[in-house]
Short mmCIF file of N, CA and C in Angstrom, two decimals:
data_model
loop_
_atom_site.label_atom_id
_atom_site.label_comp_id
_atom_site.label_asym_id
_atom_site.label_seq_id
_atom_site.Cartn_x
_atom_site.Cartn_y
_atom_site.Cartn_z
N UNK A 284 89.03 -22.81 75.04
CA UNK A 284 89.50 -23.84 75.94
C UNK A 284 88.50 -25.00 75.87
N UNK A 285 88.58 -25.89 75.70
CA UNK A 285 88.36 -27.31 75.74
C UNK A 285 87.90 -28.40 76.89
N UNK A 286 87.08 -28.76 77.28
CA UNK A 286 87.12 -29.51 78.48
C UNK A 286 86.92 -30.61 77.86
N UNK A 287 87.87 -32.15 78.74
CA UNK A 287 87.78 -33.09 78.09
C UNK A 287 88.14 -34.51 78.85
N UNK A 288 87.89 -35.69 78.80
CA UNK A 288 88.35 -36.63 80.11
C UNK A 288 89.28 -37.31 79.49
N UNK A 289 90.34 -38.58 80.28
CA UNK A 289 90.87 -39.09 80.00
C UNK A 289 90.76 -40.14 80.54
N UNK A 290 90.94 -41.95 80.15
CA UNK A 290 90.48 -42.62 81.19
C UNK A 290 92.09 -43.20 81.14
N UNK A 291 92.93 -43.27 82.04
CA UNK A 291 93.83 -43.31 82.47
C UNK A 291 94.20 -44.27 83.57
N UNK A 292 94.97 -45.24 83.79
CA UNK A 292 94.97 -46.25 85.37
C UNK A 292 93.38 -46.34 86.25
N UNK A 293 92.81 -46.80 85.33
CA UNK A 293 91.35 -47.13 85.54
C UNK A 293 90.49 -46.08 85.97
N UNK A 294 90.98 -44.68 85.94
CA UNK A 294 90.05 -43.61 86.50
C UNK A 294 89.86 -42.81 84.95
N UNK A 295 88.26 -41.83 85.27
CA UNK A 295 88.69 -40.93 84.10
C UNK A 295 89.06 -39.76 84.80
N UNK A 296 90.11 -39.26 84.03
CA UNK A 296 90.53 -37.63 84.94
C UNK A 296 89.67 -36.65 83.53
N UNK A 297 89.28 -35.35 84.38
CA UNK A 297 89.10 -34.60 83.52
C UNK A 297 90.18 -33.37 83.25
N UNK A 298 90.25 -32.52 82.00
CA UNK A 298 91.22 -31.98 81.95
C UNK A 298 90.70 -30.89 80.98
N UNK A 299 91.05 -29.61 80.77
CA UNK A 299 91.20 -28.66 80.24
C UNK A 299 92.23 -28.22 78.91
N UNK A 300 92.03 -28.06 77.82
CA UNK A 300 93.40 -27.82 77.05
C UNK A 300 93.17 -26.51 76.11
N UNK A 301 94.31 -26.34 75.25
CA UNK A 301 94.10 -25.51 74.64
C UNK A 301 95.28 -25.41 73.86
N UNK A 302 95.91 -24.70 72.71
CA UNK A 302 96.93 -24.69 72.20
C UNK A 302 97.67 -25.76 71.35
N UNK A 303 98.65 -25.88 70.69
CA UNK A 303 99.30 -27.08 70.11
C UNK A 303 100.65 -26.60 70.15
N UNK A 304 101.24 -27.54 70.06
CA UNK A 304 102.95 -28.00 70.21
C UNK A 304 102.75 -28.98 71.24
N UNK A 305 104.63 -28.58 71.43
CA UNK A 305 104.82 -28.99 73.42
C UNK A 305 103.97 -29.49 74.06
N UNK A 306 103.76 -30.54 74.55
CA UNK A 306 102.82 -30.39 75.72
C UNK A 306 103.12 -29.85 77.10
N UNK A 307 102.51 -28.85 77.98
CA UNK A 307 102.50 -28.21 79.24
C UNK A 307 101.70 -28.88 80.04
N UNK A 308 101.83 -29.70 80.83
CA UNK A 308 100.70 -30.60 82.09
C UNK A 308 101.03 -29.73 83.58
N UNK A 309 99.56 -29.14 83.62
CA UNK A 309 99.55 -28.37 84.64
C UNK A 309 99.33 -29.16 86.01
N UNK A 310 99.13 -28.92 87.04
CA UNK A 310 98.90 -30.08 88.41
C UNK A 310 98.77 -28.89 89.34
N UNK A 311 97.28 -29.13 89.78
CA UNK A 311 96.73 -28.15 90.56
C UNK A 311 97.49 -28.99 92.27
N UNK A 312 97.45 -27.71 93.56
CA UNK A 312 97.12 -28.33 94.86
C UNK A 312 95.98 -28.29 95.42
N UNK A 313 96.16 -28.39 96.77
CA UNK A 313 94.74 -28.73 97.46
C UNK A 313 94.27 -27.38 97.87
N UNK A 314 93.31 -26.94 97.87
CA UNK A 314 92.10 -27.79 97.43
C UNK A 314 91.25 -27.28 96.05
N UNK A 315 92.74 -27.06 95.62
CA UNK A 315 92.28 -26.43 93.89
C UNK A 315 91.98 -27.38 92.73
N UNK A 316 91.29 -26.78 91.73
CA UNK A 316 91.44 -28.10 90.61
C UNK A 316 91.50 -27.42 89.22
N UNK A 317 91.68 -27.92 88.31
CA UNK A 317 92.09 -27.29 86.46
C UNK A 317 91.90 -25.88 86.55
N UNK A 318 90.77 -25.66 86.94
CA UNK A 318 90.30 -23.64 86.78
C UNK A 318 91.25 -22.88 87.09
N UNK A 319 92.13 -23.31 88.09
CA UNK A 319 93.18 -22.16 88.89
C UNK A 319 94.10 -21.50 87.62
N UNK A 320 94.59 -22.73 86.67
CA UNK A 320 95.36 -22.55 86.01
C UNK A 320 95.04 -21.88 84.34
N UNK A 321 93.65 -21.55 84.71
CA UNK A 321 92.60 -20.86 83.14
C UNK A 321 93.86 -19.55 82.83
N UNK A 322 94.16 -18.73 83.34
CA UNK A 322 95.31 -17.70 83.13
C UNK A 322 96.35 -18.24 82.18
N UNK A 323 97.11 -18.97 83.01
CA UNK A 323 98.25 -19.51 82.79
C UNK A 323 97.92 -20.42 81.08
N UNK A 324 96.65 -21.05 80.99
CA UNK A 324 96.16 -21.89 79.91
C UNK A 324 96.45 -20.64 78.54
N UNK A 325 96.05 -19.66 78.75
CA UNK A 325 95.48 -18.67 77.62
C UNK A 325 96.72 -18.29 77.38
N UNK A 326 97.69 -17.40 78.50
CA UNK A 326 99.39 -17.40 78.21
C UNK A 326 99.95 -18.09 77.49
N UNK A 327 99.65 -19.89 77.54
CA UNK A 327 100.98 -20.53 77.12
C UNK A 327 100.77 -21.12 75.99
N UNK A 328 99.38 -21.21 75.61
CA UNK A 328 98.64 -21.94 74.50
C UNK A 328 99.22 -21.58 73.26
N UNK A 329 99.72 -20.27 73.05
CA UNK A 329 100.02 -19.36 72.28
C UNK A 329 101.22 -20.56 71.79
N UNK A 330 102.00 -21.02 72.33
CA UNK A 330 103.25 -21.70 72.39
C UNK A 330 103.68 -23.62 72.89
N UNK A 331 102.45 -23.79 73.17
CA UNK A 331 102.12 -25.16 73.72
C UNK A 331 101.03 -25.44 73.54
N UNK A 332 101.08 -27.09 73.50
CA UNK A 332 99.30 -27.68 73.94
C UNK A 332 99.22 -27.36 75.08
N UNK A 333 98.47 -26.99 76.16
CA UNK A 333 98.31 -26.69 77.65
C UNK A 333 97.44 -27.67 78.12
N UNK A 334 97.55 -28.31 79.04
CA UNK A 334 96.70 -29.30 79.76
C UNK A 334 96.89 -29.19 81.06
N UNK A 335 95.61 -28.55 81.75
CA UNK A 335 95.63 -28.39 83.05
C UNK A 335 94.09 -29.46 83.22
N UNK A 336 95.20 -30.49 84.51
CA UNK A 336 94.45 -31.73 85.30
C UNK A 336 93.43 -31.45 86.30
N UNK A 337 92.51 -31.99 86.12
CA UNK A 337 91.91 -32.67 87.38
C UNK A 337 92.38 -34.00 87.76
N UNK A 338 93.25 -33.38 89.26
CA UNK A 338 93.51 -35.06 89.70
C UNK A 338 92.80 -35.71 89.93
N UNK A 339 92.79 -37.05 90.28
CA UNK A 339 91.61 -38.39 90.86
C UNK A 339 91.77 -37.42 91.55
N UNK A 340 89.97 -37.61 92.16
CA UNK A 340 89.80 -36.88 93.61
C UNK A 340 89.00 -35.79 93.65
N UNK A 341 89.08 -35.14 92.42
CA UNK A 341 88.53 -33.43 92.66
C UNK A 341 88.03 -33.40 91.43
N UNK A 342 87.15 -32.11 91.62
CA UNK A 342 86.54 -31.50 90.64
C UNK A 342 85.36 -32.38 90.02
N UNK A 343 85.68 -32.76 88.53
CA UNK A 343 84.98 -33.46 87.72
C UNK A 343 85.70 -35.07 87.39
N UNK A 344 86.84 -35.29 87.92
CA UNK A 344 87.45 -36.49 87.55
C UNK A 344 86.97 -37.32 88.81
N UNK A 345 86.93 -38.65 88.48
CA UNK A 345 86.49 -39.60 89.34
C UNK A 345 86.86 -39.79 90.46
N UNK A 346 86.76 -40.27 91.44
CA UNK A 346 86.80 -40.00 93.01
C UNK A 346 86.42 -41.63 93.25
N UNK A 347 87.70 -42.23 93.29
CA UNK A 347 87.25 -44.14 93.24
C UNK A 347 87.86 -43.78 94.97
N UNK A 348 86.92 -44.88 95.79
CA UNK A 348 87.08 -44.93 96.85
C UNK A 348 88.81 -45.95 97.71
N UNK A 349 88.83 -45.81 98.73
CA UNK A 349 89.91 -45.98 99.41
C UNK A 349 91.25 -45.29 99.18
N UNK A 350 91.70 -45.37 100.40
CA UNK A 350 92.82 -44.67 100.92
C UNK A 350 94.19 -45.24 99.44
N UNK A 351 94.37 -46.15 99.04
CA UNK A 351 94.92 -46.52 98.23
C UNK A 351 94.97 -46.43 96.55
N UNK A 352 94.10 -46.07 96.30
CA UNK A 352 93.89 -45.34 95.35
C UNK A 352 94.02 -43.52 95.22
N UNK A 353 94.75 -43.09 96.46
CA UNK A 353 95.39 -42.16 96.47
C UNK A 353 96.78 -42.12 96.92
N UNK A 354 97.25 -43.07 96.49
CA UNK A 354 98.91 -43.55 97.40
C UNK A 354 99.90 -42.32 95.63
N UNK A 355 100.73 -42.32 96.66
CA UNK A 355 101.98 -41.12 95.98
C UNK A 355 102.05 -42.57 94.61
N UNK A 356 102.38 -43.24 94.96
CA UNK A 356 102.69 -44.38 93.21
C UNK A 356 101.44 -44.14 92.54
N UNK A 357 100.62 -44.54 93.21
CA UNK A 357 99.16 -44.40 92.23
C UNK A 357 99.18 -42.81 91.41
N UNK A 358 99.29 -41.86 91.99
CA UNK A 358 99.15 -40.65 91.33
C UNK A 358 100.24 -40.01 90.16
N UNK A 359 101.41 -40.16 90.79
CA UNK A 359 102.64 -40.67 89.71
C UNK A 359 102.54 -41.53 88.57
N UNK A 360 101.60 -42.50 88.54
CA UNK A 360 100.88 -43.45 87.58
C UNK A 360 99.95 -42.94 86.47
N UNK A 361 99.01 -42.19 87.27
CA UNK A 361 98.24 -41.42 86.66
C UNK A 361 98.77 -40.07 85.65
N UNK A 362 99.80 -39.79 86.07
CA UNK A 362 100.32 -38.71 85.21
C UNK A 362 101.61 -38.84 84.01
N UNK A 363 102.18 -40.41 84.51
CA UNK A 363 102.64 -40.47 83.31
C UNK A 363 101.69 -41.40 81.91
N UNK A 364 100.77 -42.01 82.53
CA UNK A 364 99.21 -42.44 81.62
C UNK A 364 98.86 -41.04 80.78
N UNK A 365 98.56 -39.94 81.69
CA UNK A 365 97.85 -38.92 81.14
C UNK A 365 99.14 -38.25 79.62
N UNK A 366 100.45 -38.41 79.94
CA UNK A 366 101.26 -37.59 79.20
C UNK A 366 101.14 -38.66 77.76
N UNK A 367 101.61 -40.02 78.07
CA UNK A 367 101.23 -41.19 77.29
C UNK A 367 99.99 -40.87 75.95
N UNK A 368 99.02 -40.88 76.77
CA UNK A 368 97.66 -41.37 75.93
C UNK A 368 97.48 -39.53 75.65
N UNK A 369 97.76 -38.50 75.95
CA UNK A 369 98.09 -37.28 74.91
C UNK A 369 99.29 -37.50 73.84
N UNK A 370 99.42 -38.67 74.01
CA UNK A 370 100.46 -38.76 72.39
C UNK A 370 101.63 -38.63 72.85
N UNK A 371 101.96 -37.86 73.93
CA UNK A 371 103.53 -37.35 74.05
C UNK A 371 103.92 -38.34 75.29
N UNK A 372 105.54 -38.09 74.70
CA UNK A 372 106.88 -38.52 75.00
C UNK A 372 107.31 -38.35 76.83
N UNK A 373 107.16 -37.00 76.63
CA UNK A 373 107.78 -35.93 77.38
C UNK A 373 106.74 -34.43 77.55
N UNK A 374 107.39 -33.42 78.72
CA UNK A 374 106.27 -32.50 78.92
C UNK A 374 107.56 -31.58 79.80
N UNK A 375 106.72 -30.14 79.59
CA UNK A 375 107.26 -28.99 80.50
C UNK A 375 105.91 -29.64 81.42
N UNK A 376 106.32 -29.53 83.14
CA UNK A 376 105.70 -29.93 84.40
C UNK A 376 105.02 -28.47 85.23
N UNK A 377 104.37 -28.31 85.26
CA UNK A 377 104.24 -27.19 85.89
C UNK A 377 103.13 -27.18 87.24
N UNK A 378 103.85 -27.29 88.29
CA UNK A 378 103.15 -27.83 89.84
C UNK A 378 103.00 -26.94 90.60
N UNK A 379 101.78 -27.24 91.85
CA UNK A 379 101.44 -25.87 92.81
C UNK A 379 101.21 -26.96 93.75
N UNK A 380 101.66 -26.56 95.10
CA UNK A 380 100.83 -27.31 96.30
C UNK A 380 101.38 -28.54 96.14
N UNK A 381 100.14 -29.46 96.49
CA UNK A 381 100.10 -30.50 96.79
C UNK A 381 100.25 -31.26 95.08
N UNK A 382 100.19 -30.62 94.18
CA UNK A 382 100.72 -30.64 92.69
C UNK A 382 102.32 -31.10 92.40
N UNK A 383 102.84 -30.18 93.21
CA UNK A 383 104.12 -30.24 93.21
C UNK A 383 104.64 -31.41 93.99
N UNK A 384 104.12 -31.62 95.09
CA UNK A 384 104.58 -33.14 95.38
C UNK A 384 104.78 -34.10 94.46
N UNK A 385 103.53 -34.50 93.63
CA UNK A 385 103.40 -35.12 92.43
C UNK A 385 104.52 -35.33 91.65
N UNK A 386 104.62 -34.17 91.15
CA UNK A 386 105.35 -33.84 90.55
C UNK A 386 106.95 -33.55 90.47
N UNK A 387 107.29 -33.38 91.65
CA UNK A 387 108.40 -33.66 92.17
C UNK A 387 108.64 -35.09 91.91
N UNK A 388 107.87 -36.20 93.16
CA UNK A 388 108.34 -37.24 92.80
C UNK A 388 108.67 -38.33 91.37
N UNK A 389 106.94 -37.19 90.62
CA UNK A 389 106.93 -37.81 89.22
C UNK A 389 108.83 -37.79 88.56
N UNK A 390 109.34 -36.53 88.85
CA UNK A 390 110.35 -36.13 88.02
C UNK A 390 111.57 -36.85 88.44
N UNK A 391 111.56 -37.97 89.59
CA UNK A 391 112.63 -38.70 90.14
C UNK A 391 112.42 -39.70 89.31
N UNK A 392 111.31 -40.11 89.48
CA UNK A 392 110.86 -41.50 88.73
C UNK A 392 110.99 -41.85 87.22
N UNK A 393 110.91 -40.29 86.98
CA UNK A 393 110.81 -40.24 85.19
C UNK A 393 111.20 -39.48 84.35
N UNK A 394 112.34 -39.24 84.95
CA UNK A 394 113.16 -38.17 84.41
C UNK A 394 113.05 -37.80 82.88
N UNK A 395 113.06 -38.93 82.33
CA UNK A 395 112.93 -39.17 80.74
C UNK A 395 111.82 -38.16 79.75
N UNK A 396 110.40 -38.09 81.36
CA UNK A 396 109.30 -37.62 80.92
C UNK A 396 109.20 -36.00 81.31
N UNK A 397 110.26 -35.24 81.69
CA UNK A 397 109.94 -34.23 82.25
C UNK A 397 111.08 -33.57 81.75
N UNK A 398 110.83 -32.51 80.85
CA UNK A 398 111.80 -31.78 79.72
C UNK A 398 112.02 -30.39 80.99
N UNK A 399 110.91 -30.14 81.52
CA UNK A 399 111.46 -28.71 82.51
C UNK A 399 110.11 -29.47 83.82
N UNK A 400 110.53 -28.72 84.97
CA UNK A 400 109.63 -29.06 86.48
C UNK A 400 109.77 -27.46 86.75
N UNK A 401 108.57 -26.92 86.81
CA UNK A 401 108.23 -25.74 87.38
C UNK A 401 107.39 -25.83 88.29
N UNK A 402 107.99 -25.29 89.73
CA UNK A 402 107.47 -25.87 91.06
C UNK A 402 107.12 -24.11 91.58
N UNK A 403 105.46 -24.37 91.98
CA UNK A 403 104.98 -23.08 92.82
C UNK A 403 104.54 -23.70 93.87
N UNK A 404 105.08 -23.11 95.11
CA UNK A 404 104.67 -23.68 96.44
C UNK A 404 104.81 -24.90 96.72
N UNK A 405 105.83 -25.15 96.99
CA UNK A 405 106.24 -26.82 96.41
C UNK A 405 107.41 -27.02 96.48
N UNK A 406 108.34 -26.54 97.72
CA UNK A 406 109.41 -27.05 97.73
C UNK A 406 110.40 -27.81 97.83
N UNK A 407 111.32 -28.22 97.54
CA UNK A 407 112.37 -29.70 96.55
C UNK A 407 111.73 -30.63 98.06
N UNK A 408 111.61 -31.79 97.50
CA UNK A 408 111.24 -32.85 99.58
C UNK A 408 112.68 -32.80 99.85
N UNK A 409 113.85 -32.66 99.58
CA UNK A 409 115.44 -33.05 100.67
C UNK A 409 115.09 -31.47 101.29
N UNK A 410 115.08 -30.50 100.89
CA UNK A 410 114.78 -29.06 101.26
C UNK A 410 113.64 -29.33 102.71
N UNK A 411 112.69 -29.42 102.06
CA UNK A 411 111.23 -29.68 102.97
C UNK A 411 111.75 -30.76 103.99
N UNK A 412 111.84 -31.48 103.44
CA UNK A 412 112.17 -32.99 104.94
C UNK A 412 113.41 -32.35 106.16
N UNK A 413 114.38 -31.62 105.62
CA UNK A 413 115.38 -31.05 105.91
C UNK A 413 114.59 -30.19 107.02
N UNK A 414 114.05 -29.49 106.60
CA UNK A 414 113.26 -27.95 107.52
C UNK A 414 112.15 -28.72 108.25
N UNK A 415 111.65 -29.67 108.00
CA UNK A 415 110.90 -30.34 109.05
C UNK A 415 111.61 -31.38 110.15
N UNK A 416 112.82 -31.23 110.00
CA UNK A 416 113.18 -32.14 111.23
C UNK A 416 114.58 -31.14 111.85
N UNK A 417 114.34 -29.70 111.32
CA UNK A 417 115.44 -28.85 112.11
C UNK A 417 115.04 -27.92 112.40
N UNK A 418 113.72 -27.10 111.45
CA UNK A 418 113.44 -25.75 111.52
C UNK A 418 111.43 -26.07 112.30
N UNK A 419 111.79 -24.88 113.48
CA UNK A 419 110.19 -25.55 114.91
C UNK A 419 109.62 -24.65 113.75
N UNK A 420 109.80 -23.67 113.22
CA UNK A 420 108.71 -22.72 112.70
C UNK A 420 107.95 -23.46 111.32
N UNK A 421 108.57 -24.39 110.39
CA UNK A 421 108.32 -25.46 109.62
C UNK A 421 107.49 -26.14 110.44
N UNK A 422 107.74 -26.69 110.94
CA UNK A 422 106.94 -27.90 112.25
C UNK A 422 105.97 -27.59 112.53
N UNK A 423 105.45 -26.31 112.93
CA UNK A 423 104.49 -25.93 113.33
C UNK A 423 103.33 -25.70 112.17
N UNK A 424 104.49 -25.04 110.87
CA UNK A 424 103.63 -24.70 110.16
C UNK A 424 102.71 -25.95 109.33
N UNK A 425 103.45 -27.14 109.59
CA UNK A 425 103.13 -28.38 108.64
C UNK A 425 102.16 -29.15 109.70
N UNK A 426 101.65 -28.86 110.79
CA UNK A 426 101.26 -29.49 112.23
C UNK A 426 99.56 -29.98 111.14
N UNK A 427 99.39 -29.07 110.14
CA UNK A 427 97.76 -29.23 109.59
C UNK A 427 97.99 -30.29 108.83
N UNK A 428 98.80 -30.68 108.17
CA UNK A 428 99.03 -32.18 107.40
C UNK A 428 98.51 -33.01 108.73
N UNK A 429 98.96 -33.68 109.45
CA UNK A 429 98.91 -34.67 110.15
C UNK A 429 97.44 -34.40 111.01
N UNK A 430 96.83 -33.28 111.26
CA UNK A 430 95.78 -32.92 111.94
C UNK A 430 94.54 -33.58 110.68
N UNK A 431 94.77 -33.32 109.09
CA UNK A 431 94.08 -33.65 108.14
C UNK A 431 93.90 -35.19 107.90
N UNK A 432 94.78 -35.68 108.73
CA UNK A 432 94.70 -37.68 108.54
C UNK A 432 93.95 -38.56 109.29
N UNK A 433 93.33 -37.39 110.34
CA UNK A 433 93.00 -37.83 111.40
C UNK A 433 91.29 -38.00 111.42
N UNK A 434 90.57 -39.16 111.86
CA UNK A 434 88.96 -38.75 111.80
C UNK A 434 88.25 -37.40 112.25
N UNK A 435 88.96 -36.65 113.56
CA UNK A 435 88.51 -35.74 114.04
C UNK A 435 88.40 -34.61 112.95
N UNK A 436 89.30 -34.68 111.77
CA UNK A 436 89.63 -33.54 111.06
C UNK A 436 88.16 -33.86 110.05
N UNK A 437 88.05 -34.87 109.58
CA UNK A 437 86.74 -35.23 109.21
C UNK A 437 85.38 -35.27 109.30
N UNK A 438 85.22 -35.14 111.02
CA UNK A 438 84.42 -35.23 111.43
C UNK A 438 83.75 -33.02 111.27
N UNK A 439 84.99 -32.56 111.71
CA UNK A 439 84.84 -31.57 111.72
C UNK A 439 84.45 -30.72 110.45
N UNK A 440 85.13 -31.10 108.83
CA UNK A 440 84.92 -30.87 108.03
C UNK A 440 83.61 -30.70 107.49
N UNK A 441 82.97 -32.31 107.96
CA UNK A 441 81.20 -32.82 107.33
C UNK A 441 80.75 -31.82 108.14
N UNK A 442 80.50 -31.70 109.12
CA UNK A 442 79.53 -31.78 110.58
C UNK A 442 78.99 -30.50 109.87
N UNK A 443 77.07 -29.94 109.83
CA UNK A 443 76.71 -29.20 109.80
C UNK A 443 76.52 -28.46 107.82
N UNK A 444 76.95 -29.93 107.02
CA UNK A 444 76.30 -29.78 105.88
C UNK A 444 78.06 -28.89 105.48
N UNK A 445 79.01 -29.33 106.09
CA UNK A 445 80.31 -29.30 105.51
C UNK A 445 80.86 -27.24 105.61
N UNK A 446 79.83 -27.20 106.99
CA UNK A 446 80.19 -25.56 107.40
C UNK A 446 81.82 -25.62 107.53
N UNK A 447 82.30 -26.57 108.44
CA UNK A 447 83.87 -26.58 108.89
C UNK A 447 84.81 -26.92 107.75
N UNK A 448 84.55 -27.31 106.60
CA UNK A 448 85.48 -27.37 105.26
C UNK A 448 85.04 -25.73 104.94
N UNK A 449 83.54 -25.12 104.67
CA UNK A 449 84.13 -24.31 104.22
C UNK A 449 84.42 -22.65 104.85
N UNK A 450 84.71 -22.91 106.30
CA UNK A 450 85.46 -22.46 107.25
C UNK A 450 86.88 -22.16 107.05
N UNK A 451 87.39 -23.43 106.49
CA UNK A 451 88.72 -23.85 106.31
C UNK A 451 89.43 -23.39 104.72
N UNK A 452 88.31 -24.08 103.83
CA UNK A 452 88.83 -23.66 102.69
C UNK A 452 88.36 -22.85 101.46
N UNK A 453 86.94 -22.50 102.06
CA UNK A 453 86.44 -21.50 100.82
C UNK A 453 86.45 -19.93 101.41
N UNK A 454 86.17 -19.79 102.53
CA UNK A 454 85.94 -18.89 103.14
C UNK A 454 86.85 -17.72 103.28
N UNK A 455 88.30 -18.37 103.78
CA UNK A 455 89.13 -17.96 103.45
C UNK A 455 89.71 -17.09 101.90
N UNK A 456 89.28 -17.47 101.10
CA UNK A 456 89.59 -17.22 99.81
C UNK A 456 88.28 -16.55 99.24
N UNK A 457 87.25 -16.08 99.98
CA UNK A 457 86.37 -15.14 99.44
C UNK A 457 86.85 -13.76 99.48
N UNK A 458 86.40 -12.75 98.72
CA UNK A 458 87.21 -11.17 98.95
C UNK A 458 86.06 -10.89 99.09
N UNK A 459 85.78 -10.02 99.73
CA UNK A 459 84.58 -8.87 100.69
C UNK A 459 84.69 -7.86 100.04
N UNK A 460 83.97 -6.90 100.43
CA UNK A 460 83.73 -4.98 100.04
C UNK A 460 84.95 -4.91 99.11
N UNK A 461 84.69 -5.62 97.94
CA UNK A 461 85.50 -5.25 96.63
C UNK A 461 84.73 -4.23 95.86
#
C-alpha cells in the first residue's frame, strides 16, 4: 500500500492506494480517516486501483481554516478534483458516515462520475430528511449533530488537553480485557 498526496481545490489531501484498473475512491466518516478502509484496500486491489481519502480536515491532509472551506460544495469539489487528477473519468464510490453524505450528494451532482455508490451508514438524504421530520426516535438520535455546531460542544471537546473528545470518540472504540 502506498501513501501519497494530492493537491486538489487548493488543499493537499492525502490518500492511500493500491492495485490497478477501475478506480475505487473510498470516503471515510467522522471521526475516521484512510486507515479504516486498509481491509477493504487489500480485498479490492486484487481487481481495482483502490484509493482510500483523507478528507480536508483529518488525518494527514491539510486542515485550511474556516467554516467555509468545509461547505458540502467545497467537499464535492474536492472529490471530483481527486477522481480527475487520478486520470479517471469515473469511479465505483464507496462511503461510510459522514463519507456518505459526500458522496451521496457527490452522486446527484455527477452522475457521469459515479459508475456504482456503495453507501455504509449513510442513508439516501429523502430517506434521512424523511425520518427526521416524522420519526422522534431519529430526532433524538440526530440531537448530537446540532449539539456538535455549537461552541459549548467545543469548548467541551478542548477543555483539559482534549480529555472530552477523547471521552467521546476514542474511548469508546478502545476494547479492554481482550
Amino acid at each position: 500500500m502506498s501513501k501519497q498526496y494530492i493537491n486538489v481545490n487548493g488543499v493537499n489531501l492525502h490518500y492511500i492506494s493500491k492495485g490497478q484498473g477501475e478506480l475505487m475512491l473510498f470516503l471515510h466518516g467522522f471521526p475516521d480517516f484512510s486507515h479504516i478502509w486498509r481491509h477493504q484496500i487489500d480485498e479490492f486491489s486484487n481487481d481495482f486501483h483502490t484509493v482510500a481519502l483523507d478528507l480536508r480536515g483529518y488525518n494527514l491532509s491539510e486542515k485550511p481554516s474556516g467554516l467555509e472551506s468545509y461547505e458540502i460544495d467545497v467537499l464535492v469539489e474536492d472529490i471530483r478534483q481527486v477522481i480527475e487528477g487520478l486520470g479517471y473519468s469515473s469511479c465505483t464510490l464507496v462511503v461510510h458516515d459522514w463519507g456518505a453524505g459526500i458522496g451521496w450528494t457527490f452522486a446527484y451532482r455527477y452522475p457521469e462520475y459515479v459508475q456504482k455508490l456503495i453507501a455504509f451508514n449513510g442513508p439516501h438524504p429523502y430517506t434521512f430528511m424523511r425520518e427526521l421530520r416524522t420519526n422522534k426516535n431519529q430526532q433524538k438520535a440526530s440531537e448530537y449533530m446540532k449539539w456538535f455546531q455549537k461552541q459549548e460542544a467545543q469548548d467541551y471537546m478542548e477543555r483539559d488537553n482534549f480529555s472530552g473528545l477523547r471521552k467521546l470518540v476514542i474511548d469508546p472504540g478502545v476494547k479492554k480485557d481482550i
